[in-house]
Tab-separated table of C-alpha atoms and ligand atoms in Angstrom:
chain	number	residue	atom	x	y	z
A	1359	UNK	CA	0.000	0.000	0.000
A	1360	UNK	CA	1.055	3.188	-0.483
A	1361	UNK	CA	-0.113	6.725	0.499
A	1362	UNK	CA	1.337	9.828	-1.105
A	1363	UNK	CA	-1.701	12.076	-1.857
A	1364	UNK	CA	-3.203	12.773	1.327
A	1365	UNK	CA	-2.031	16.518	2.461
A	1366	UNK	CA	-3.861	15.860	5.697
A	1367	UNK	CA	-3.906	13.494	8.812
A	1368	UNK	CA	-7.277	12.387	8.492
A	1369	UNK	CA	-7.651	11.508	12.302
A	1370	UNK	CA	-10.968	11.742	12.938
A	1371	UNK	CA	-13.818	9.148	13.257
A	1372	UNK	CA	-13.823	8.904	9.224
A	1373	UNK	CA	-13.648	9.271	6.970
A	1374	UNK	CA	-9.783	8.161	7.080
A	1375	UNK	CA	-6.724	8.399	5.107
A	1376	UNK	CA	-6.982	7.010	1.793
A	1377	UNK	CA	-4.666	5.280	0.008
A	1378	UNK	CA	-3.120	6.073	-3.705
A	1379	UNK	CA	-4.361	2.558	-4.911
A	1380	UNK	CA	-8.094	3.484	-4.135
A	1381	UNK	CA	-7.238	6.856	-5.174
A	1382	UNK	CA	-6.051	5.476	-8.368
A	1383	UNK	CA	-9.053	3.228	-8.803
A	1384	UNK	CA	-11.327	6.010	-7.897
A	1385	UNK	CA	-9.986	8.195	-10.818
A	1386	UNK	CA	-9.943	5.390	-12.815
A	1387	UNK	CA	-12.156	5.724	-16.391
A	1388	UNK	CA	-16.110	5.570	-15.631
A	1389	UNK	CA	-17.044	1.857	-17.555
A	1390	UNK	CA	-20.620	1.496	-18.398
A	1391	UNK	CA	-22.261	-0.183	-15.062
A	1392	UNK	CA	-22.753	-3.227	-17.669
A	1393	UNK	CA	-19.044	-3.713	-18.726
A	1394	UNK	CA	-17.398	-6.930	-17.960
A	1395	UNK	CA	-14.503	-5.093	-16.485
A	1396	UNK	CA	-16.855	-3.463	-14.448
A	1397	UNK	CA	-19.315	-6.345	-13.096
A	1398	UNK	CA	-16.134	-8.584	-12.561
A	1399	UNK	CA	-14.878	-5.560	-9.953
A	1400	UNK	CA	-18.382	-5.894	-8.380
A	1401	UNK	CA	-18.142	-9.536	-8.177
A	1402	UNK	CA	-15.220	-9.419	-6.804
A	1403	UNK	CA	-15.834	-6.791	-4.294
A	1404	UNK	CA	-19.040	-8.637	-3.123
A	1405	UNK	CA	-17.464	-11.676	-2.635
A	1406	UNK	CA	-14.691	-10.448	-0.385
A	1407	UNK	CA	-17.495	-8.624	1.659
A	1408	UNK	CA	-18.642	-11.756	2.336
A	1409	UNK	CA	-15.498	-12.816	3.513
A	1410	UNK	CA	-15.203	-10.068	5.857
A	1411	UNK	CA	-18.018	-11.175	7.668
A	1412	UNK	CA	-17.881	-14.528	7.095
A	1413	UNK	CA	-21.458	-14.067	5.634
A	1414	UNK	CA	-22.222	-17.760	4.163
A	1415	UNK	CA	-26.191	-18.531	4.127
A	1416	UNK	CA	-26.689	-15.270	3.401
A	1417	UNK	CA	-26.583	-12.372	0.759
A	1418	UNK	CA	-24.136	-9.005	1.227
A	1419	UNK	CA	-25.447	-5.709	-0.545
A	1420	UNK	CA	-22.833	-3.121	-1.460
A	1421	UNK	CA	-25.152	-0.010	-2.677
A	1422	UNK	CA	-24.572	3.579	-3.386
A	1423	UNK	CA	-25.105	5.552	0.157
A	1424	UNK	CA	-23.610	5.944	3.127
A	1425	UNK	CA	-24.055	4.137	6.823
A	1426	UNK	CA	-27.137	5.508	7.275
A	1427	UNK	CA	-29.148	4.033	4.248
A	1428	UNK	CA	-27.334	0.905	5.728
A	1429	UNK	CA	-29.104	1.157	8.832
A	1430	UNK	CA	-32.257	2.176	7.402
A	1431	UNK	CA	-31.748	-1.065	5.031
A	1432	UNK	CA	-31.183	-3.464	8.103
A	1433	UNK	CA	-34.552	-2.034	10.173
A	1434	UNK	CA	-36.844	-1.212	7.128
A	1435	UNK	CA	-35.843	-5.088	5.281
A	1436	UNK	CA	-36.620	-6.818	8.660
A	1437	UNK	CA	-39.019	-4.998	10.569
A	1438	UNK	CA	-42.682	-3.827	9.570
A	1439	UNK	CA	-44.458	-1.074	10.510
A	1440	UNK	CA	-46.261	-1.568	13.944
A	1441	UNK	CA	-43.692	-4.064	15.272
A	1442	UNK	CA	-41.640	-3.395	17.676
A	1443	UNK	CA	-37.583	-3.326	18.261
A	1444	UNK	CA	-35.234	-2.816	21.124
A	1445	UNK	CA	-32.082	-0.254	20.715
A	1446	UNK	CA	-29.574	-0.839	22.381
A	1447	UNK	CA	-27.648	2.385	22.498
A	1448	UNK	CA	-24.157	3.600	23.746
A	1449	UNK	CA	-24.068	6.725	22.378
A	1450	UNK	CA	-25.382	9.108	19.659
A	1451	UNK	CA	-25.488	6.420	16.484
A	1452	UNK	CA	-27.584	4.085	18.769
A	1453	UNK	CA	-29.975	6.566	19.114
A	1454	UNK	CA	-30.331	7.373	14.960
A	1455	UNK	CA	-31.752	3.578	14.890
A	1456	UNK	CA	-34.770	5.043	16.969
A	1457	UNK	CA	-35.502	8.272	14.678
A	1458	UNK	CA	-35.008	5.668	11.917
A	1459	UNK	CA	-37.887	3.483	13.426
A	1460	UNK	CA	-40.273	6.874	14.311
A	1461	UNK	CA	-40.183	7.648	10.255
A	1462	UNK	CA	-41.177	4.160	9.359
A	1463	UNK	CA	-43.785	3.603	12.066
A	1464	UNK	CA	-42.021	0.648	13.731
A	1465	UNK	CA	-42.368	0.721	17.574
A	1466	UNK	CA	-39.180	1.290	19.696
A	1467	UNK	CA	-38.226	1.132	23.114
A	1468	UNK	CA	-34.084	1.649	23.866
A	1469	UNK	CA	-32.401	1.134	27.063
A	1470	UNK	CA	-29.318	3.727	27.112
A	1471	UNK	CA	-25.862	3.619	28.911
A	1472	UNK	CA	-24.282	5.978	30.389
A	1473	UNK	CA	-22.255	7.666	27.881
A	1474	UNK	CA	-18.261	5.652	28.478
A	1475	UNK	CA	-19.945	2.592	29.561
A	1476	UNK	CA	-21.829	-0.588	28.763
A	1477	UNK	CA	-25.840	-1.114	28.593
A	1478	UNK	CA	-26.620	-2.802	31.598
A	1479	UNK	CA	-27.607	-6.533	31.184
A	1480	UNK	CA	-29.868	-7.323	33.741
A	1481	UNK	CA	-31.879	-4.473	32.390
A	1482	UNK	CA	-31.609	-5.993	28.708
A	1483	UNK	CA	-32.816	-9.424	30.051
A	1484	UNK	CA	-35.098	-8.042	31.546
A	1485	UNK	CA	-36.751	-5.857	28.779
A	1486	UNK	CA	-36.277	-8.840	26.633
A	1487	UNK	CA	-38.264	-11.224	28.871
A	1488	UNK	CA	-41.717	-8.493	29.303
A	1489	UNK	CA	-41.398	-7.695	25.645
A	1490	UNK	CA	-41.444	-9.524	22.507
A	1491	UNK	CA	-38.772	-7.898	19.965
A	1492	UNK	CA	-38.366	-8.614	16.419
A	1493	UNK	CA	-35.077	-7.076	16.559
A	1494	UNK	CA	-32.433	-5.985	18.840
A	1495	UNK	CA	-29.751	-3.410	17.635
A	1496	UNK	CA	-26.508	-2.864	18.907
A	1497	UNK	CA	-23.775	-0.423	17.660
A	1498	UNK	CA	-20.041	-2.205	18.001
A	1499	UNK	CA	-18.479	0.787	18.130
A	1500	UNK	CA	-20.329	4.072	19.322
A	1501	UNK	CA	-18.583	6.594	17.362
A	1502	UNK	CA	-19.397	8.950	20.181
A	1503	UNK	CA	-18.259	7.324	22.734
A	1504	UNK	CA	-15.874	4.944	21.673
A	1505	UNK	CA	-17.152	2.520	23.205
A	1506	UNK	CA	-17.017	-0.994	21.888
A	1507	UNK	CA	-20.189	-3.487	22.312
A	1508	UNK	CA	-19.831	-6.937	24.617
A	1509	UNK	CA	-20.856	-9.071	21.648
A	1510	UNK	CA	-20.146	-12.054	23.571
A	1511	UNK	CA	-22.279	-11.245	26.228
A	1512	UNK	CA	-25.476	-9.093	24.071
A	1513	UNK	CA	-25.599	-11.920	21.074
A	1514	UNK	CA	-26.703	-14.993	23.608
A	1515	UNK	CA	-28.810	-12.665	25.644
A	1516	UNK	CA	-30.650	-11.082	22.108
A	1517	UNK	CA	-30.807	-14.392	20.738
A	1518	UNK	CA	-32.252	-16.203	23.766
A	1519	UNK	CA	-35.321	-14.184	23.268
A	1520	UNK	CA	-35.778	-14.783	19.784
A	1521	UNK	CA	-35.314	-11.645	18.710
A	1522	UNK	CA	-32.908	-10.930	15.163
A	1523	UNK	CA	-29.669	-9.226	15.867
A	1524	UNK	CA	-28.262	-6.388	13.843
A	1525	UNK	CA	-24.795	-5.166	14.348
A	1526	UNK	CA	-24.342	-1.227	13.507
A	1527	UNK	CA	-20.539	-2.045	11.724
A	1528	UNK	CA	-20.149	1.472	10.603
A	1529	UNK	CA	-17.198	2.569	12.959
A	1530	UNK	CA	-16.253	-1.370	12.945
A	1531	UNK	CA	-16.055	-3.455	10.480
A	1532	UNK	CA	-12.654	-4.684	9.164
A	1533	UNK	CA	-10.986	-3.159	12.305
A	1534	UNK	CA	-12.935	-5.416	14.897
A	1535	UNK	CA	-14.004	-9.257	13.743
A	1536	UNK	CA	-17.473	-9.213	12.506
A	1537	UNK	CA	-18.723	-13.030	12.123
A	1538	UNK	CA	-21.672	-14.090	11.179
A	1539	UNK	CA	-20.592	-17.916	10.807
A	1540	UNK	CA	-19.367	-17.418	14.775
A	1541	UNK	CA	-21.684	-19.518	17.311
A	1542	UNK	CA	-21.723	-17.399	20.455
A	1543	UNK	CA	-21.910	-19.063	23.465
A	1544	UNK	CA	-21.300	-22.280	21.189
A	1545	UNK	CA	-25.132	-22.263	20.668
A	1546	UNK	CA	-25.307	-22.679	16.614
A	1547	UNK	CA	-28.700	-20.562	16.825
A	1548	UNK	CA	-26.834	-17.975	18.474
A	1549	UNK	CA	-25.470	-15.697	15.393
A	1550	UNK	CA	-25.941	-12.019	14.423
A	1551	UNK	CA	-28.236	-12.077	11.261
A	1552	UNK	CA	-27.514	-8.490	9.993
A	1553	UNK	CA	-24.304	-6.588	9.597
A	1554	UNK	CA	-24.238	-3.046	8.550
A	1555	UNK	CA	-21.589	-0.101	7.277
A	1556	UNK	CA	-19.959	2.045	5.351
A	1557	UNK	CA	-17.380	2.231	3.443
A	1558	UNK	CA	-14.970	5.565	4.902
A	1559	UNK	CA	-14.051	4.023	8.365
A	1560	UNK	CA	-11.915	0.920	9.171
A	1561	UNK	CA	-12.111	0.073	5.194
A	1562	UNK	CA	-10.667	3.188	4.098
A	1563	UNK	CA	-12.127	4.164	1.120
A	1564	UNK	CA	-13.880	7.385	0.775
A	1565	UNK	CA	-18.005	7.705	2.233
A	1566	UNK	CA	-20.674	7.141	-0.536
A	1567	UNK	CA	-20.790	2.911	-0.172
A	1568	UNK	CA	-23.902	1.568	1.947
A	1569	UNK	CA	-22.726	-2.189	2.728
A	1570	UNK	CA	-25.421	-4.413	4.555
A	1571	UNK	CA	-25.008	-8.570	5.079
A	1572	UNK	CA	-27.681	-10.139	5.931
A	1573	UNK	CA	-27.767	-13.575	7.471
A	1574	UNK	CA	-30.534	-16.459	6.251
A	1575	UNK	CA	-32.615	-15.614	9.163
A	1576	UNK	CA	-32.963	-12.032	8.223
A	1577	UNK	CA	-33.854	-12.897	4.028
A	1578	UNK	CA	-36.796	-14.922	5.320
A	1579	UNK	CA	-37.582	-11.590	7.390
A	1580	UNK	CA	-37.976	-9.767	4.335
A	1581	UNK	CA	-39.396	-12.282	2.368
A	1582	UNK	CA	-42.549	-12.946	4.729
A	1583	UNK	CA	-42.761	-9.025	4.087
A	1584	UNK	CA	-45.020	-8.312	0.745
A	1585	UNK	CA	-44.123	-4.733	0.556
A	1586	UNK	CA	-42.036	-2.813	2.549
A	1587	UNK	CA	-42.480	1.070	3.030
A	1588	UNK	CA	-39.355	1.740	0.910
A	1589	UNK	CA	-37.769	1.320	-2.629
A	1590	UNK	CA	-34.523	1.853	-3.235
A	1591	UNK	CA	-33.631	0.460	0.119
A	1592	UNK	CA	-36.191	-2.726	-0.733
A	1593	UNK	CA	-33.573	-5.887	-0.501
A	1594	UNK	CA	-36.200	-7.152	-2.731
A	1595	UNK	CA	-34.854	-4.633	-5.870
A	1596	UNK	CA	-31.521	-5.634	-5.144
A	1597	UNK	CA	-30.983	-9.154	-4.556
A	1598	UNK	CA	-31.261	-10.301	-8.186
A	1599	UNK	CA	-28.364	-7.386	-9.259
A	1600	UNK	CA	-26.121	-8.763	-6.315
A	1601	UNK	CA	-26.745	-12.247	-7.250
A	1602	UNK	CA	-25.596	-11.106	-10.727
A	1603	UNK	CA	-23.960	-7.551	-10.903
A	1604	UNK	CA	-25.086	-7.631	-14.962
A	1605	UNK	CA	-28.010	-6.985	-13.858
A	1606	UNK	CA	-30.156	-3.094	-13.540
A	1607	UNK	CA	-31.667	-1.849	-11.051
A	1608	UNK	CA	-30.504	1.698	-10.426
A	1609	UNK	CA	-27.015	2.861	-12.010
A	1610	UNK	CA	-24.415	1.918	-9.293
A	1611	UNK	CA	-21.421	3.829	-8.193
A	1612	UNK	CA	-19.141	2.658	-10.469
A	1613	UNK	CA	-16.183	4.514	-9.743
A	1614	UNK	CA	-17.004	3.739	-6.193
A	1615	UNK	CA	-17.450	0.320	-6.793
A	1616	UNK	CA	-13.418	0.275	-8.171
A	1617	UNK	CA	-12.346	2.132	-5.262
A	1618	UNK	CA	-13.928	-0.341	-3.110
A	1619	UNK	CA	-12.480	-3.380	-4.602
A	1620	UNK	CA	-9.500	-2.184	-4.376
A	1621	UNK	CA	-9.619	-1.217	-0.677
A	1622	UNK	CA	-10.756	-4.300	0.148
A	1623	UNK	CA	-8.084	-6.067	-1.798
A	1624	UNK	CA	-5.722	-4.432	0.266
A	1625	UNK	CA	-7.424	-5.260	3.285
A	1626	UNK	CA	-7.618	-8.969	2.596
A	1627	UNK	CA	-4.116	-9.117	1.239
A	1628	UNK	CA	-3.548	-7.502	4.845
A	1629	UNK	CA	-6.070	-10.506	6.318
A	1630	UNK	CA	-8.423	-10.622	8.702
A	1631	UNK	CA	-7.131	-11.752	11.342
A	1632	UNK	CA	-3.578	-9.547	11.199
A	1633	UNK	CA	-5.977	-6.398	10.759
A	1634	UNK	CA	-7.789	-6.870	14.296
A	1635	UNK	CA	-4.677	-7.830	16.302
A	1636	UNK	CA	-2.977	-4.448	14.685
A	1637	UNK	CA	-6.281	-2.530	15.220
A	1638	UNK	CA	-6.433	-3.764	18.757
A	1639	UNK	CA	-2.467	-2.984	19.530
A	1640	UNK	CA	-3.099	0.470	18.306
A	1641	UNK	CA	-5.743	1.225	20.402
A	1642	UNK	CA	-4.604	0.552	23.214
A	1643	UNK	CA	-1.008	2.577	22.689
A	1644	UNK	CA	-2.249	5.786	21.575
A	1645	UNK	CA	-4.631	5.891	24.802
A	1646	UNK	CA	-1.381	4.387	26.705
A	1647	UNK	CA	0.833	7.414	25.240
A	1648	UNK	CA	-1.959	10.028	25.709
A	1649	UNK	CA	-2.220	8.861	29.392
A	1650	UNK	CA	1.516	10.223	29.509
A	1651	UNK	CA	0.172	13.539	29.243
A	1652	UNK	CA	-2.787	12.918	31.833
A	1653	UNK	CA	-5.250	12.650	29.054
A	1654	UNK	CA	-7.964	9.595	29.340
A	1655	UNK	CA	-10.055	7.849	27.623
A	1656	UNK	CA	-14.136	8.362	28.197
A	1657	UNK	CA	-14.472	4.666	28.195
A	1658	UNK	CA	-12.609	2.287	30.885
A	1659	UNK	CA	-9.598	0.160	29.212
A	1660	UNK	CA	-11.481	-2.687	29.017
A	1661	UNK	CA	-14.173	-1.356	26.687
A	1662	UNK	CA	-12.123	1.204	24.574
A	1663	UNK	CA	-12.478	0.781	21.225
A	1664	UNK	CA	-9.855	-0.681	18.883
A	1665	UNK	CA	-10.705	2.028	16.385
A	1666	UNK	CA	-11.362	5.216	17.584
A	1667	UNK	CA	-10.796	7.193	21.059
A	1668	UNK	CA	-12.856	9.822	22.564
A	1669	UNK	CA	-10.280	11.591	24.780
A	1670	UNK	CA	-10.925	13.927	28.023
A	1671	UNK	CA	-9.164	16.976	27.754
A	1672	UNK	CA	-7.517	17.964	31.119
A	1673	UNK	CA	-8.928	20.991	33.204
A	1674	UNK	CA	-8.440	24.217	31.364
A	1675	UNK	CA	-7.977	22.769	27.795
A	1676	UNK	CA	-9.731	24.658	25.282
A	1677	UNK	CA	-11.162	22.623	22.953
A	1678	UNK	CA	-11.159	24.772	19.486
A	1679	UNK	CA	-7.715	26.028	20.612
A	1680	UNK	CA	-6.507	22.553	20.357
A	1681	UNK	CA	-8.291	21.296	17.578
A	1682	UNK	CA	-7.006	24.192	15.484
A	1683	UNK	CA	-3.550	24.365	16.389
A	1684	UNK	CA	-3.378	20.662	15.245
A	1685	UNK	CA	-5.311	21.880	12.323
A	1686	UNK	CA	-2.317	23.974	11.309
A	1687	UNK	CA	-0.369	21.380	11.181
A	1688	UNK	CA	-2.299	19.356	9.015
A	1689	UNK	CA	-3.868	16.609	11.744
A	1690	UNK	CA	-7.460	16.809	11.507
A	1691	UNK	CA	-9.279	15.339	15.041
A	1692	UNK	CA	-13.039	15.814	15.617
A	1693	UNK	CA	-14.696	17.532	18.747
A	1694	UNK	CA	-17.199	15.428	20.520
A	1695	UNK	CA	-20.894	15.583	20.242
A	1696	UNK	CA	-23.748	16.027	22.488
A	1697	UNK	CA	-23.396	16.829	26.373
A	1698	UNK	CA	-19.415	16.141	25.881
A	1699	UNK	CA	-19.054	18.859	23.310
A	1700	UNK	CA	-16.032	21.031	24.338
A	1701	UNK	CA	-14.827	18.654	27.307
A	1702	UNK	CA	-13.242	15.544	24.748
A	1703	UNK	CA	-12.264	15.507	21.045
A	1704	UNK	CA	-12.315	12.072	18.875
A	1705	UNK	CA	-9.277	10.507	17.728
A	1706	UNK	CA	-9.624	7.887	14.746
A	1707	UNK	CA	-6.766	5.328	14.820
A	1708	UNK	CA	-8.339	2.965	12.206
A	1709	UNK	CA	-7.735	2.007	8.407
A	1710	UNK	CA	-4.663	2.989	6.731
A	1711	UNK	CA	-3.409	5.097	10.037
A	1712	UNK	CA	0.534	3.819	10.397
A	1713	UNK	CA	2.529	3.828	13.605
A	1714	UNK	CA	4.648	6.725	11.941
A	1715	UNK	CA	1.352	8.747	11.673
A	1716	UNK	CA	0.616	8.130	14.968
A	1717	UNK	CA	3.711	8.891	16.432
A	1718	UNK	CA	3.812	12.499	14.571
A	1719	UNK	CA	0.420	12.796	16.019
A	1720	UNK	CA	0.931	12.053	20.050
A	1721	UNK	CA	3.697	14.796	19.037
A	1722	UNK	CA	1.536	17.401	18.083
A	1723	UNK	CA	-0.772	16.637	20.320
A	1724	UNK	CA	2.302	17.229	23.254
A	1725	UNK	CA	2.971	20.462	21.407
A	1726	UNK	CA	-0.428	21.555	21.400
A	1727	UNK	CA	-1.042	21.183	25.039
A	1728	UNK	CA	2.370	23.400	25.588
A	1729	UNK	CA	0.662	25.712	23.556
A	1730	UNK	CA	-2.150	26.022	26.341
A	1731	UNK	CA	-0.046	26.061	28.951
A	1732	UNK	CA	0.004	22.637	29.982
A	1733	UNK	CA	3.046	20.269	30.972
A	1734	UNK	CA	3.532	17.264	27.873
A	1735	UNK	CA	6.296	15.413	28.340
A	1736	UNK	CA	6.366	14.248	24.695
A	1737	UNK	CA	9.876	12.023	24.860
A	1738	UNK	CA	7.890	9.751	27.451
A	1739	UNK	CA	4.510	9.882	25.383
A	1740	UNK	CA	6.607	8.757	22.243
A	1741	UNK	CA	8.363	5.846	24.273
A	1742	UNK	CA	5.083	4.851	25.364
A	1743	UNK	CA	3.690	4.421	21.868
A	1744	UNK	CA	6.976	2.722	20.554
A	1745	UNK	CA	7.215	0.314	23.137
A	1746	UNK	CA	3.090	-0.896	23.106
A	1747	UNK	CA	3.711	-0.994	19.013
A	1748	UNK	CA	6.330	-3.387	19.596
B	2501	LIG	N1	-23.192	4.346	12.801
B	2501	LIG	C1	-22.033	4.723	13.343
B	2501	LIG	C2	-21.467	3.909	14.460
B	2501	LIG	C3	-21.365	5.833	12.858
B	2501	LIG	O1	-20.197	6.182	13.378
B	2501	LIG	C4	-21.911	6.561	11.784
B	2501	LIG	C5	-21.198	7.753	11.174
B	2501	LIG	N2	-20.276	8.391	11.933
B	2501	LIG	C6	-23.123	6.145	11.246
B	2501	LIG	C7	-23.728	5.028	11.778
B	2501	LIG	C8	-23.760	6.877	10.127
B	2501	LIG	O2	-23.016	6.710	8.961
B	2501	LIG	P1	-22.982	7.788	7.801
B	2501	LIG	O3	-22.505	9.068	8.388
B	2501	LIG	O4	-22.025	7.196	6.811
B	2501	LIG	O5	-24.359	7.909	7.264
């Protein structure tokens, strides 16, 4: 892989830095949507999002959007109007699943953590025994928290009661194993049936890709449904084109479509399993280094997020200060959202982010809380990072 055409350190929670082969591809000449060269790239590119999540009874849809048609996809394709579904939220993108159920008429209830910590599962056992849910969402990683989901603990649980479980990938997927083959709690029935996200995060190609998998259980969903209150996010339109990428239904993204084979050629050629351990080293060094400068994480250790950190600043930081004196320097970070606006930025350590990268950025991030005033001892923040990358 190489990377020569970003100016910027994308840092924030995506999109991230793209690489010159999806560049390349991206640039690459527009074939008609019905050119062999074209449908073999789709092919191709559907089949290795299958891979990815290990998605074998079922059918993967890679359409032109972004994460949110994704999620609309998963609720609208397996949930009618009038039924009811449990969100399961730790942070601001758990919540968009229940304006996403208001607009279509389906009935929610949601049971919130605090923001920096788990849902509480006595409460979701217990919500799951009064009430009958045809789906259960969960978000793996809460963008606005940084959070990452117990999946070995919220699959059994959500699956116990019967209830279809769809995985919110968007800040996840390729960084974090997503498996739909896995059999949690070694119970076979025990899977998640729907995965859903996009394509600027952890796969590093640039936002305009809606990419949904959905597991057996979830096609027979949709197919007891007759109609569903949408059309261009009706499974039903697209299944024949996926089964077939010759096929019409609306023009796809070509270009988009080459950029995302080729990001996710680089990904597999990286493989699966190589990409979580780095994801997971990563994480946990640049919240190690930033602790050298008495900075911590919202969320405990334990359930940080391999991809993305959302980072307390310490008393008397000012948050635009900081955000644009790394600005300057061509690191881009994101301020937080919500009641934490101001009081924590985001930090995206996912994708194509290297260990050099990094490094340059605990740097800056030393120098810009000098700026302020603040002690950084940026030699020991640096050490820090080397030695966890190790
Ligand atoms: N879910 C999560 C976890 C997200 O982080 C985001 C975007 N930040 C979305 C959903 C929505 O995706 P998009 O902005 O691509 O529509």
């Amino acid at each position: 892989m190489t990377m020569t055409k970003n100016k910027d350190m994308l840092l924030i929670p995506g999109p991230t830095p793209v690489s010159d082969e999806v560049y390349d591809a991206l640039a690459g000449e527009t074939y008609a949507h019905t050119d062999p060269r074209f449908i073999a790239n789709y092919v191709n590119a559907l089949n290795m999002t299958k891979q990815m999540f290990n998605c074998r009874d079922g059918q993967v849809f890679v359409v032109c959007g972004s994460g949110t048609l994704a999620m609309e996809m998963a609720i609208v394709n397996t949930v009618k109007p009038g039924e009811r579904i449990l969100v399961l939220s730790h942070g601001y993108f758990g919540d968009r699943f229940l304006q996403i159920a208001k607009a279509f008429g389906i009935q929610a209830d949601t049971i919130q953590s605090a923001w920096g910590e788990h849902v509480d599962l006595n409460q979701v056992k217990a919500k799951l025994a009064s009430t009958h849910y045809k789906a259960v969402t969960v978000t793996h990683v809460d963008t606005s928290t940084g959070v990452v989901a117990n999946l070995e603990q919220l699959v059994p649980i959500v699956k116990a009661a019967g209830a279809l479980f769809i995985l919110d990938g968007v800040c996840a997927s390729a960084a974090i194993e997503e498996d739909m083959e896995k059999a949690y709690a070694n119970n076979l029935d025990y899977k998640i049936d729907v995965i859903l996200t996009g394509s600027q995060k952890a796969i590093a190609v640039p936002p305009g890709l809606a990419i949904v998998a959905f597991g057996a259980k979830a096609l027979a969903a949709r197919a007891a449904m007759e109609t569903i209150p949408a059309y261009y996010a009706d499974l039903k339109m697209w299944q024949p084109v996926m089964e077939n990428p010759g096929k019409y239904f609306a023009t796809p993204a070509v270009n988009m479509i080459n950029a995302y084979e080729a990001g996710m050629k680089l990904v597999m050629a990286e493989g699966l399993s190589a990409r979580y351990a780095r994801h997971a080293k990563t994480g946990k060094a640049v919240r190690a280094a930033l602790a050298e400068y008495g900075m911590k994480a919202l969320a405990a250790e334990e359930i940080a997020a391999p991809t993305l950190s959302c980072i307390l600043y310490p008393d008397g930081v000012n948050d635009t200060q900081f955000r644009s004196f790394l600005a300057d320097k061509g690191m881009v970070v994101a301020g937080s959202l919500a009641s934490l606006a101001g009081k924590a930025f985001r930090f995206g350590h996912m994708g194509n982010t290297t260990p050099e990268m990094l490094q340059k950025a605990i740097i800056l991030i030393g120098k810009a809380l000098q700026a302020q005033g603040k002690e950084a001892h940026i030699e020991k923040a640096t050490a820090k990072f080397a030695d966890m990358m190790k």
